[in-house]
Short mmCIF file of C-alpha atoms in Angstrom, two decimals:
data_model
loop_
_atom_site.label_atom_id
_atom_site.label_comp_id
_atom_site.label_asym_id
_atom_site.label_seq_id
_atom_site.Cartn_x
_atom_site.Cartn_y
_atom_site.Cartn_z
CA MET U 1 12.92 22.79 2.24
CA GLY U 2 14.89 23.01 -0.45
CA SER U 3 13.29 23.21 -4.30
CA LYS U 4 13.97 19.56 -5.20
CA ASP U 5 12.15 18.67 -2.19
CA LEU U 6 8.90 20.94 -2.86
CA GLU U 7 9.23 19.62 -6.39
CA ALA U 8 9.50 15.96 -5.07
CA GLU U 9 6.27 17.01 -2.59
CA SER U 10 4.40 18.34 -5.27
CA THR U 11 4.79 15.49 -7.61
CA VAL U 12 3.86 12.93 -5.43
CA GLY U 13 0.75 14.83 -4.38
CA ARG U 14 -0.33 14.80 -7.54
CA LEU U 15 0.39 11.13 -8.19
CA SER U 16 -1.65 10.20 -5.00
CA SER U 17 -4.76 8.07 -5.83
CA PRO U 18 -7.95 9.72 -5.84
CA VAL U 19 -10.31 10.18 -2.81
CA VAL U 20 -13.27 7.66 -3.15
CA PRO U 21 -16.33 8.26 -1.71
CA LYS U 22 -17.71 5.40 0.67
CA ALA U 23 -19.82 3.57 -1.12
CA SER U 24 -23.03 2.47 0.72
CA THR U 25 -23.16 -1.24 0.13
CA VAL U 26 -20.28 -3.78 1.22
CA ARG U 27 -19.21 -6.12 -1.80
CA ASP U 28 -16.82 -9.03 -1.58
CA ALA U 29 -13.41 -8.82 -3.29
CA GLY U 30 -12.74 -11.61 -6.12
CA SER U 31 -9.93 -14.54 -5.80
CA PRO U 32 -7.77 -15.21 -4.44
CA PHE U 33 -9.09 -12.60 -1.66
CA ASN U 34 -12.35 -14.49 -1.03
CA ALA U 35 -10.91 -17.65 0.85
CA GLN U 36 -13.13 -18.98 3.25
CA SER U 37 -10.20 -20.33 5.29
CA ALA U 38 -9.80 -16.52 6.21
CA ASP U 39 -9.72 -15.64 9.97
CA VAL U 40 -10.04 -11.69 9.22
CA ILE U 41 -11.63 -9.11 6.71
CA LEU U 42 -9.95 -6.11 5.76
CA ARG U 43 -12.83 -3.74 4.25
CA SER U 44 -11.07 -0.99 2.00
CA ALA U 45 -12.27 2.38 2.05
CA ASP U 46 -14.77 2.10 -0.93
CA ASN U 47 -16.38 -0.69 0.93
CA VAL U 48 -14.72 -3.73 -0.56
CA ASP U 49 -14.03 -6.78 1.78
CA PHE U 50 -11.04 -8.77 1.28
CA ARG U 51 -10.88 -11.97 3.36
CA ALA U 52 -7.38 -12.68 4.83
CA HIS U 53 -5.09 -14.58 7.55
CA ARG U 54 -3.55 -12.81 10.11
CA VAL U 55 -0.46 -14.69 10.10
CA ILE U 56 0.36 -14.29 6.41
CA LEU U 57 0.07 -10.68 7.11
CA SER U 58 1.71 -10.77 10.23
CA ILE U 59 4.39 -12.44 8.60
CA ALA U 60 4.92 -9.84 5.70
CA SER U 61 4.46 -6.66 7.61
CA LYS U 62 5.55 -5.58 11.21
CA VAL U 63 2.47 -3.00 11.02
CA PHE U 64 0.07 -5.93 10.63
CA SER U 65 2.32 -8.45 13.43
CA GLU U 66 2.18 -5.60 15.63
CA THR U 67 -1.56 -4.64 15.23
CA PHE U 68 -2.79 -8.38 15.57
CA SER U 69 -0.63 -8.94 18.47
CA ARG U 70 -2.54 -6.29 20.28
CA PRO U 71 -5.26 -7.59 22.71
CA ILE U 72 -7.33 -4.55 21.64
CA ALA U 73 -6.80 -2.51 18.46
CA THR U 74 -5.80 1.03 18.95
CA ASN U 75 -5.66 3.83 16.57
CA ASP U 76 -2.55 5.28 17.81
CA ASP U 77 -0.31 5.15 14.71
CA ALA U 78 -3.48 5.77 12.19
CA GLN U 79 -2.74 3.25 10.17
CA ILE U 80 -5.09 0.42 10.95
CA SER U 81 -7.94 0.74 12.89
CA GLU U 82 -9.94 -2.24 14.28
CA LYS U 83 -13.97 -1.60 14.52
CA LEU U 84 -14.41 -4.02 17.44
CA ASN U 85 -18.07 -4.62 17.03
CA GLU U 86 -18.26 -5.27 13.57
CA VAL U 87 -18.34 -9.11 12.67
CA LYS U 88 -19.11 -10.70 9.30
CA ASP U 89 -19.42 -14.31 9.16
CA GLY U 90 -17.71 -14.66 12.27
CA LEU U 91 -14.76 -12.60 11.24
CA SER U 92 -13.29 -9.21 12.58
CA VAL U 93 -13.72 -6.51 10.19
CA VAL U 94 -10.76 -4.10 9.91
CA SER U 95 -11.61 -1.04 8.31
CA MET U 96 -8.65 0.30 6.20
CA ALA U 97 -7.59 3.60 5.09
CA GLU U 98 -6.80 2.17 1.37
CA ASP U 99 -9.02 1.96 -1.62
CA GLU U 100 -9.91 -1.52 -3.12
CA ARG U 101 -7.00 -0.94 -5.54
CA GLY U 102 -4.55 -0.15 -2.48
CA LEU U 103 -5.72 -2.75 -0.87
CA GLU U 104 -5.64 -5.43 -3.55
CA MET U 105 -1.84 -4.36 -4.37
CA LEU U 106 -0.96 -4.62 -0.30
CA LEU U 107 -2.33 -7.92 -0.17
CA ARG U 108 -0.70 -9.05 -3.36
CA PHE U 109 2.66 -8.08 -1.65
CA CYS U 110 1.68 -10.04 1.34
CA TYR U 111 0.75 -13.29 -0.19
CA PRO U 112 2.43 -15.71 -2.51
CA VAL U 113 0.49 -15.07 -5.64
CA GLU U 114 0.79 -13.13 -8.62
CA GLN U 115 2.53 -9.80 -7.85
CA PRO U 116 0.68 -6.37 -8.94
CA LYS U 117 0.94 -4.87 -12.22
CA PHE U 118 3.02 -1.30 -12.42
CA THR U 119 1.39 0.39 -15.25
CA THR U 120 1.33 3.83 -14.58
CA THR U 121 3.50 6.10 -12.32
CA GLU U 122 0.29 6.54 -10.01
CA ASP U 123 1.06 2.65 -9.45
CA ILE U 124 4.65 2.96 -8.74
CA VAL U 125 4.15 5.43 -6.02
CA LEU U 126 1.01 3.78 -4.63
CA GLY U 127 3.35 0.69 -3.98
CA LEU U 128 6.03 2.79 -2.60
CA ARG U 129 3.86 4.24 -0.30
CA LEU U 130 2.05 0.97 0.88
CA VAL U 131 5.74 -0.66 1.35
CA ARG U 132 6.72 2.46 3.41
CA LYS U 133 3.57 2.43 5.61
CA PHE U 134 3.29 -1.28 6.36
CA GLN U 135 6.82 -1.78 6.64
CA LEU U 136 7.05 -4.28 4.15
CA VAL U 137 10.90 -4.63 4.02
CA HIS U 138 11.02 -7.85 1.48
CA VAL U 139 8.90 -5.97 -1.40
CA GLN U 140 11.23 -4.64 -3.80
CA ASN U 141 8.93 -4.19 -6.80
CA PRO U 142 7.76 -0.58 -6.65
CA LYS U 143 11.46 0.36 -6.11
CA GLU U 144 12.80 -1.83 -9.39
CA GLN U 145 9.76 -0.28 -11.24
CA LEU U 146 11.04 3.58 -10.26
CA MET U 147 14.71 2.48 -11.40
CA LEU U 148 12.98 1.65 -14.90
CA LEU U 149 11.06 4.86 -14.97
CA THR U 150 14.37 6.88 -14.85
CA GLN U 151 15.46 5.53 -18.43
CA ARG U 152 12.01 7.19 -19.51
CA GLU U 153 11.34 10.00 -17.03
CA PRO U 154 14.59 10.69 -14.93
CA GLU U 155 13.25 14.11 -13.67
CA ARG U 156 10.02 12.33 -12.14
CA ALA U 157 11.81 9.42 -11.06
CA TYR U 158 14.58 11.62 -9.29
CA ALA U 159 11.52 13.52 -7.41
CA ILE U 160 9.87 10.42 -6.30
CA ALA U 161 12.99 8.57 -5.31
CA CYS U 162 13.66 11.91 -3.14
CA THR U 163 10.20 11.79 -1.26
CA PHE U 164 10.84 8.20 -0.48
CA GLN U 165 14.24 8.44 0.69
CA LEU U 166 15.80 6.07 -2.06
CA ARG U 167 18.98 7.38 -2.51
CA ASP U 168 20.47 4.87 -5.32
CA VAL U 169 17.62 5.52 -7.71
CA ALA U 170 17.71 9.36 -7.10
CA LEU U 171 21.33 9.28 -7.89
CA SER U 172 20.60 6.86 -11.06
CA ALA U 173 17.82 9.31 -12.12
CA ALA U 174 19.86 12.36 -11.89
CA GLN U 175 23.04 10.96 -13.87
CA LYS U 176 20.35 9.81 -16.44
CA SER U 177 18.94 13.62 -16.75
CA LEU U 178 21.95 14.98 -17.80
#
């Protein structure tokens, strides 16, 4: 592994979301992710329930499409694990690895609602991770924000771009760092 790869890994490692301890009580997310028309509940790692629609998630994400098409959820890919015995308000509850912030960002990518705001470098990295993990091929916001970051922090943008194999962004960042 080259020095640039190590730098990229360490930069992304520093930018990851903090580990959130499990909350003891479950609460519901706010609008627009509290719709009564939902047919599934996605529970964040910090116990926030987001009501969602399988068809919308399946259209937006190959991972959700494959997960919801299985007759019985498995944890083979460690991306989504469904607690088959947990039901709330007649809906299956899917336990997600993402915290409330990450899950809301993911759902905003999937739904035709206001897109997430990228106010920090950490937001950009989280967005890129979600896009890659859930195979959201039509989402460009995090990549566009990373391209903007090349103006202010080209070295950091380069490291992040290398980590996510975004060649065009890495090239732009490298040129701007000269």
